[in-house]
Each structure stands twice: as structure tokens, then as C-alpha cells.
JSON list of C-alpha atoms in Angstrom, two decimals:
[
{"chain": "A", "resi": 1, "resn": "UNK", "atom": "CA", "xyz": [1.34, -9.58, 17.60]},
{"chain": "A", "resi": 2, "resn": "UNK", "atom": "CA", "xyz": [-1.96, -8.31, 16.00]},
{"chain": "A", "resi": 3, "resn": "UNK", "atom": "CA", "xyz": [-0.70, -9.62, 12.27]},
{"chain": "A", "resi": 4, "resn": "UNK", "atom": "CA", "xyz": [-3.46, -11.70, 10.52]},
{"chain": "A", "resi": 5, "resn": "UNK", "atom": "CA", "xyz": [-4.41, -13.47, 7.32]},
{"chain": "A", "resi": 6, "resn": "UNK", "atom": "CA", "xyz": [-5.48, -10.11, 6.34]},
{"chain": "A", "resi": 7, "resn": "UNK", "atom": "CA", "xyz": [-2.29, -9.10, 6.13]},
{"chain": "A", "resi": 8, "resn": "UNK", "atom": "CA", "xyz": [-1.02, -11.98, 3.74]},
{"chain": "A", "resi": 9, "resn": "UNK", "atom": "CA", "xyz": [-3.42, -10.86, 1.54]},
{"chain": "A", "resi": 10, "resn": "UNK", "atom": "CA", "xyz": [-2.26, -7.81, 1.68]},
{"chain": "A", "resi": 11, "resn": "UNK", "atom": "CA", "xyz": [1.20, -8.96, 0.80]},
{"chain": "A", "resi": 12, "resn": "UNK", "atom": "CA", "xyz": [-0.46, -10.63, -1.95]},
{"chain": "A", "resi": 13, "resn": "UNK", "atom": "CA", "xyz": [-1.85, -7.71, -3.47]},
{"chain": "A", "resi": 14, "resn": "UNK", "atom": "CA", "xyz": [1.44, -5.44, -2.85]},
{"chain": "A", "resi": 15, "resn": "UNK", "atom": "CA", "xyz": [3.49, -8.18, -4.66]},
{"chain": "A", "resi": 16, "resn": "UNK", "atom": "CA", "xyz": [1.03, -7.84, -7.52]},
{"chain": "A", "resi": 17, "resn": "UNK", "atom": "CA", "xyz": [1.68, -4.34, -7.88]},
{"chain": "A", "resi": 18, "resn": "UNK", "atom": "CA", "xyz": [5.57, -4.93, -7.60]},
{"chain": "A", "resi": 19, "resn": "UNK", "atom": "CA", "xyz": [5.57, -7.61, -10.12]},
{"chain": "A", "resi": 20, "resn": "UNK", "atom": "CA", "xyz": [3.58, -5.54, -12.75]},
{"chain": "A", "resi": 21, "resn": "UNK", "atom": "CA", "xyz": [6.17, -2.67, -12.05]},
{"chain": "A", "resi": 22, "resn": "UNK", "atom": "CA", "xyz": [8.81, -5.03, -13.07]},
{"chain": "A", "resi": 23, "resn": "UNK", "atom": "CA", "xyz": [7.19, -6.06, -15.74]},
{"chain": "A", "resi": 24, "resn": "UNK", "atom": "CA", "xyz": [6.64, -2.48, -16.89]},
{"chain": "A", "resi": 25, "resn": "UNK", "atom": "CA", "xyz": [10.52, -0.93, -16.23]},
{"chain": "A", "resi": 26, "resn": "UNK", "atom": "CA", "xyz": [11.61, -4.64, -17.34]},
{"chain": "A", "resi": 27, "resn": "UNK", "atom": "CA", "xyz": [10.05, -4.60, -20.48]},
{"chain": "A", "resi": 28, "resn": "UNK", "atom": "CA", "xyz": [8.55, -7.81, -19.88]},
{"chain": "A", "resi": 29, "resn": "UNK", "atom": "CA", "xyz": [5.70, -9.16, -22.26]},
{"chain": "A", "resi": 30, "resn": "UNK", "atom": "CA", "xyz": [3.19, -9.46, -19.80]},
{"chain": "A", "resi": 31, "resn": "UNK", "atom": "CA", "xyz": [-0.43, -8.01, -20.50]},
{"chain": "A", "resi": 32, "resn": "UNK", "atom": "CA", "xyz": [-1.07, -3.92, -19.52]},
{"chain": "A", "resi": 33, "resn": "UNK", "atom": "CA", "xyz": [2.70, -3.47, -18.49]},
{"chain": "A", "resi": 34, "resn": "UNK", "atom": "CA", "xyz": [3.58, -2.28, -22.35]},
{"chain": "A", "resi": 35, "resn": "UNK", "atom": "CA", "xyz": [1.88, 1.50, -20.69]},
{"chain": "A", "resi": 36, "resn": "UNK", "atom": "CA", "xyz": [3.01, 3.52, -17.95]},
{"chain": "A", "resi": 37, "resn": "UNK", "atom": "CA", "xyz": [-0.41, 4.98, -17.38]},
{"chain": "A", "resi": 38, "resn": "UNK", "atom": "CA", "xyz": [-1.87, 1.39, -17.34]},
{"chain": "A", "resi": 39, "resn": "UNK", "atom": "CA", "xyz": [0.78, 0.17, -15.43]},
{"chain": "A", "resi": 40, "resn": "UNK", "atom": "CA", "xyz": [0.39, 2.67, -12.72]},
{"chain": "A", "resi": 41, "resn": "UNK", "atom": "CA", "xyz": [-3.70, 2.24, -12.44]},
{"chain": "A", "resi": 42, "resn": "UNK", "atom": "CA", "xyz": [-3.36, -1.36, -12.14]},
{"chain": "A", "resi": 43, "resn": "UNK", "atom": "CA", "xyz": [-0.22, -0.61, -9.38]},
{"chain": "A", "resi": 44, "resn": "UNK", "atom": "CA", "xyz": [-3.15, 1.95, -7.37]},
{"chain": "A", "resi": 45, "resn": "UNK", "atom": "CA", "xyz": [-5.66, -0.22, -7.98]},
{"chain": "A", "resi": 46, "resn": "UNK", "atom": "CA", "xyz": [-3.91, -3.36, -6.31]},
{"chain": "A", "resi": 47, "resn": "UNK", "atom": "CA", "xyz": [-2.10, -0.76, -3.48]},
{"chain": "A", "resi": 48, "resn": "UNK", "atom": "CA", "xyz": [-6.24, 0.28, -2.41]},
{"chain": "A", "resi": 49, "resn": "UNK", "atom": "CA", "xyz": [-7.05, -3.49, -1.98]},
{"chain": "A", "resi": 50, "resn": "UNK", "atom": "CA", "xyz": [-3.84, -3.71, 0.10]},
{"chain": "A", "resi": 51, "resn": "UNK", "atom": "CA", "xyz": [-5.22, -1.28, 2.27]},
{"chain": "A", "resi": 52, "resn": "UNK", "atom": "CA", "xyz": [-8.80, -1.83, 2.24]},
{"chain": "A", "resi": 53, "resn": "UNK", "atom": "CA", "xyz": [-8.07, -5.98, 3.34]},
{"chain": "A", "resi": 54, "resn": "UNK", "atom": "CA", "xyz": [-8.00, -4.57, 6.93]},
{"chain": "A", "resi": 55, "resn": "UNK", "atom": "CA", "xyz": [-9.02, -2.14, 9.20]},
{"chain": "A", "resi": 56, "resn": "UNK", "atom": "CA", "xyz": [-7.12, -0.13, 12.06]},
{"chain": "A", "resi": 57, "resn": "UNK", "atom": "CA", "xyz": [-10.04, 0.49, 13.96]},
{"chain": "A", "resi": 58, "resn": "UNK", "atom": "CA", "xyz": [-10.43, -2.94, 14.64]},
{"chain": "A", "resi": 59, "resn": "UNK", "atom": "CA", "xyz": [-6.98, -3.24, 16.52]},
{"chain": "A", "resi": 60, "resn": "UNK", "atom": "CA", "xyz": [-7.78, 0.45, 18.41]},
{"chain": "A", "resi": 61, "resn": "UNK", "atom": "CA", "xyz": [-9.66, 0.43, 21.70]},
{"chain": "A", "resi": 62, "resn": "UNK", "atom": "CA", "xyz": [-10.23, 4.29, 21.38]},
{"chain": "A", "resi": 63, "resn": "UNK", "atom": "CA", "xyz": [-11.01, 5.22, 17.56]},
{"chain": "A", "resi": 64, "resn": "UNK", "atom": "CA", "xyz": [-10.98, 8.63, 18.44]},
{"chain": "A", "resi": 65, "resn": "UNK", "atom": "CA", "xyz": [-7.48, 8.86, 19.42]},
{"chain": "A", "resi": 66, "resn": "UNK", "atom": "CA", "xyz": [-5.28, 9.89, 16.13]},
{"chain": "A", "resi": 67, "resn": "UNK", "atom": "CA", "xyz": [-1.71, 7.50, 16.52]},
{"chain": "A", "resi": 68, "resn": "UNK", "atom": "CA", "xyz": [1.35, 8.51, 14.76]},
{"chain": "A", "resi": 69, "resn": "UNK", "atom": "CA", "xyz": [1.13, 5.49, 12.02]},
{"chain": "A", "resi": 70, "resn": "UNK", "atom": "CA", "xyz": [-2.64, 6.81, 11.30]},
{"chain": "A", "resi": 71, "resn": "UNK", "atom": "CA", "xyz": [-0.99, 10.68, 9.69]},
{"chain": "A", "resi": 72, "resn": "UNK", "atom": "CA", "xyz": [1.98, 8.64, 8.28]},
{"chain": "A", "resi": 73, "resn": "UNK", "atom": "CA", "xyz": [-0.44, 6.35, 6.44]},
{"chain": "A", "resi": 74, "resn": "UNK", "atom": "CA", "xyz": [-2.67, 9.19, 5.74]},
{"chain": "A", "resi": 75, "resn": "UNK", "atom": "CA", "xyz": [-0.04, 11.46, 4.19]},
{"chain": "A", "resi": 76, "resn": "UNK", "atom": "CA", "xyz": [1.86, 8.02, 2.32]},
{"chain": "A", "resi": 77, "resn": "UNK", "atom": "CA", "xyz": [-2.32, 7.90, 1.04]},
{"chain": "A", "resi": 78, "resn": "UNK", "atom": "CA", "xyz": [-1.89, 11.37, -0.41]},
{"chain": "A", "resi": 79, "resn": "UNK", "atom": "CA", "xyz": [1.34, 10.98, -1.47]},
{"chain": "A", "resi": 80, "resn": "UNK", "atom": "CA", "xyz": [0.21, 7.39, -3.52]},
{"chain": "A", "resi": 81, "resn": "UNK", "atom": "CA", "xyz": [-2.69, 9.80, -5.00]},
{"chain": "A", "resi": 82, "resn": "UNK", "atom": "CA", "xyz": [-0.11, 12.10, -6.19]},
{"chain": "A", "resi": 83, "resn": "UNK", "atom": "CA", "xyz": [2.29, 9.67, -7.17]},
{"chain": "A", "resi": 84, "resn": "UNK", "atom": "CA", "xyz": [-0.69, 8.42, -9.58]},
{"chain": "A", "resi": 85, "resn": "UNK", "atom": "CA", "xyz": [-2.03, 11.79, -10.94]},
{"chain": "A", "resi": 86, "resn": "UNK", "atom": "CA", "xyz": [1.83, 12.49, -12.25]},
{"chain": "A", "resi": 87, "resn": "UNK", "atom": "CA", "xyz": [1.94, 8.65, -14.01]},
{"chain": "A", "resi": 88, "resn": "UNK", "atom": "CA", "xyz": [-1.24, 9.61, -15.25]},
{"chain": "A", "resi": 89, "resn": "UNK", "atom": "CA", "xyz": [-0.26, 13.07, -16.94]},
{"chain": "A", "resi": 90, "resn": "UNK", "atom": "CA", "xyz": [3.26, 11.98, -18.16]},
{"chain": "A", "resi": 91, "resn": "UNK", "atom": "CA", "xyz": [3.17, 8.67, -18.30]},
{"chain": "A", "resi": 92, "resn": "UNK", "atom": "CA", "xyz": [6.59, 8.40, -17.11]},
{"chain": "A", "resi": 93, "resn": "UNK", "atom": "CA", "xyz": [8.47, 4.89, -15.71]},
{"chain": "A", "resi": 94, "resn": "UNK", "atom": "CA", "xyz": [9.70, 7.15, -12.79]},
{"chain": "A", "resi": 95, "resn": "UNK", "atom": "CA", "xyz": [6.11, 7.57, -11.84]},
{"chain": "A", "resi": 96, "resn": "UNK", "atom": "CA", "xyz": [5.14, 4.12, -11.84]},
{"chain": "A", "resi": 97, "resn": "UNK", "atom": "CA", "xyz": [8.08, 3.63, -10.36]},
{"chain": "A", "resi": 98, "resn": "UNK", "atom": "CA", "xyz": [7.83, 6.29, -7.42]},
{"chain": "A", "resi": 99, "resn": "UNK", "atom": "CA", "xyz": [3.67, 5.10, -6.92]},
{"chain": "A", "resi": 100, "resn": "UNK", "atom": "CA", "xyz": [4.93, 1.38, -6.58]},
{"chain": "A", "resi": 101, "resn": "UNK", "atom": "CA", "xyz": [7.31, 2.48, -4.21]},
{"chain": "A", "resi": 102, "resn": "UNK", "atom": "CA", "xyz": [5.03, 4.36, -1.58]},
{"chain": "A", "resi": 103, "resn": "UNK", "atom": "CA", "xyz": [2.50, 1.02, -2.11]},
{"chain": "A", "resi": 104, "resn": "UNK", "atom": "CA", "xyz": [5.27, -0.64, -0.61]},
{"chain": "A", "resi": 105, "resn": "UNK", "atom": "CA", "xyz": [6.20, 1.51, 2.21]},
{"chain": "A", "resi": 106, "resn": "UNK", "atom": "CA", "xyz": [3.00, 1.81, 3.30]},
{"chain": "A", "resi": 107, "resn": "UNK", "atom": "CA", "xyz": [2.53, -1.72, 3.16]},
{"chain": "A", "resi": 108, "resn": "UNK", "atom": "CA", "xyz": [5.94, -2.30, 4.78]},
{"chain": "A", "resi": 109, "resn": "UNK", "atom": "CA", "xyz": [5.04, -0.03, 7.71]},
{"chain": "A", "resi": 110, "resn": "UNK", "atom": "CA", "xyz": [1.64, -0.79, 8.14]},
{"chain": "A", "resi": 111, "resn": "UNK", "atom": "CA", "xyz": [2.86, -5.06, 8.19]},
{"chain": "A", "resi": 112, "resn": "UNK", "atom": "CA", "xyz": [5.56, -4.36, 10.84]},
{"chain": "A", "resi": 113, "resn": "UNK", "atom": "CA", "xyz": [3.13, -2.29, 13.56]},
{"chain": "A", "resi": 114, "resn": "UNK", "atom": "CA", "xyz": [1.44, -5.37, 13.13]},
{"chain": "A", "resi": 115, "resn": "UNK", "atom": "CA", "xyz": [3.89, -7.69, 13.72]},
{"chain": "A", "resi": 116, "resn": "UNK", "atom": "CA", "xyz": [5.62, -5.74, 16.62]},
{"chain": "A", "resi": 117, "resn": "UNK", "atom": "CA", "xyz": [2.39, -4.62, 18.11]},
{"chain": "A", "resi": 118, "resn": "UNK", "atom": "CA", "xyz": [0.86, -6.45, 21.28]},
{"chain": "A", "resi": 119, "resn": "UNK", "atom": "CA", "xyz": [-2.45, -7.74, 20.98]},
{"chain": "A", "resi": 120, "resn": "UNK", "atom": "CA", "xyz": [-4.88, -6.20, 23.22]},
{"chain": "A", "resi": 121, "resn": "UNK", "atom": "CA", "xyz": [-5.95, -8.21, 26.11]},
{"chain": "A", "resi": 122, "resn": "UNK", "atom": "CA", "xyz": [-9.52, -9.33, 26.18]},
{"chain": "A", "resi": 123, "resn": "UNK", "atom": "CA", "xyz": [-12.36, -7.43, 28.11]}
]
């Protein structure tokens, strides 16, 4: 198991962005929530420090060599990008609603290679 305490805060920031999209489709009085567009900034914005807590490379004895869960995350990355461009131009709740949900599948995915993944024996 390679899972660290980068990962809880990773967690941490992915249930930030799921708790501010409940707020938003909720209707809940809680600060920039009342906006979709706001809503899904703050959901991208708390999705990149997901991903930015950790690094791949550090798990990967050859960083050269593209794995299947680096194009996944990759095209979930492009997907999150798009996700946010459409909140942003129609300010929809389906858009904040679709960008919250790729956070957490990337998150998702990304949390159980770690769990399920051996760590690499020592030089």
C-alpha cells in the first residue's frame, strides 16, 4: 500500500469541493454557494490542490513509462477543465454538478491505486 497522509489531505480538499456543491444544488446559506460560476471555481480550485498534494512520480521507478491511470487521470484533467469552462459560460447547477463529479472520480481512482498498490521494495 503506497497510500499516505498526502492522500488524507487530499480527501480533505475533495470533501471541500463536495460540501460546497451541496451547498450550491442545496440551496444552503453558506458563503459563494448562492453562484454557480463561484461555486464551480471554488469546486476546481479545491479539485487542483487535491491533485497537486502528491506526486505519481514519486511512487514510479521509471517516470518515463506512461501507466494506464496516468491517460485516465490526464483525460479526467481535461475533462474537469471542460467541465469548468461550461459552469463558467452558463452558469448552470448541472455544471457544477458534472465538475464536482469528475473531482471525485479522479480522486476516487487515484485513492484506490494507492491503497491497492504494493509499495516498492527498497534499493
Amino acid at each position: 500500500m503506497i497510500a499516505s497522509a498526502k492522500d488524507v489531505v487530499a480527501t480533505v480538499f475533495v470533501a471541500g469541493a463536495a460540501a460546497l456543491t451541496w451547498a450550491h444544488v442545496t440551496g444552503a446559506d453558506l458563503p459563494f454557494t448562492d453562484s454557480a460560476r463561484m461555486t464551480a471555481g471554488l469546486v476546481f480550485v479545491f479539485g487542483l490542490g487535491a491533485c497537486t498534494t502528491g506526486s505519481a512520480d514519486a511512487w514510479e521507478s521509471d517516470p518515463a513509462r506512461k501507466r494506464w491511470y496516468h491517460r485516465v487521470g490526464s483525460l479526467l484533467s481535461i475533462v474537469a477543465v471542460a467541465a469548468l469552462v461550461w459552469a463558467l459560460v452558463s452558469g448552470t447547477t448541472e455544471a457544477v454538478i458534472a465538475l464536482a463529479a469528475v473531482v471525485v472520480v479522479k480522486w476516487a481512482l487515484a485513492t484506490v491505486r494507492h491503497l491497492l498498490t504494493p509499495r516498492p521494495a527498497s534499493a
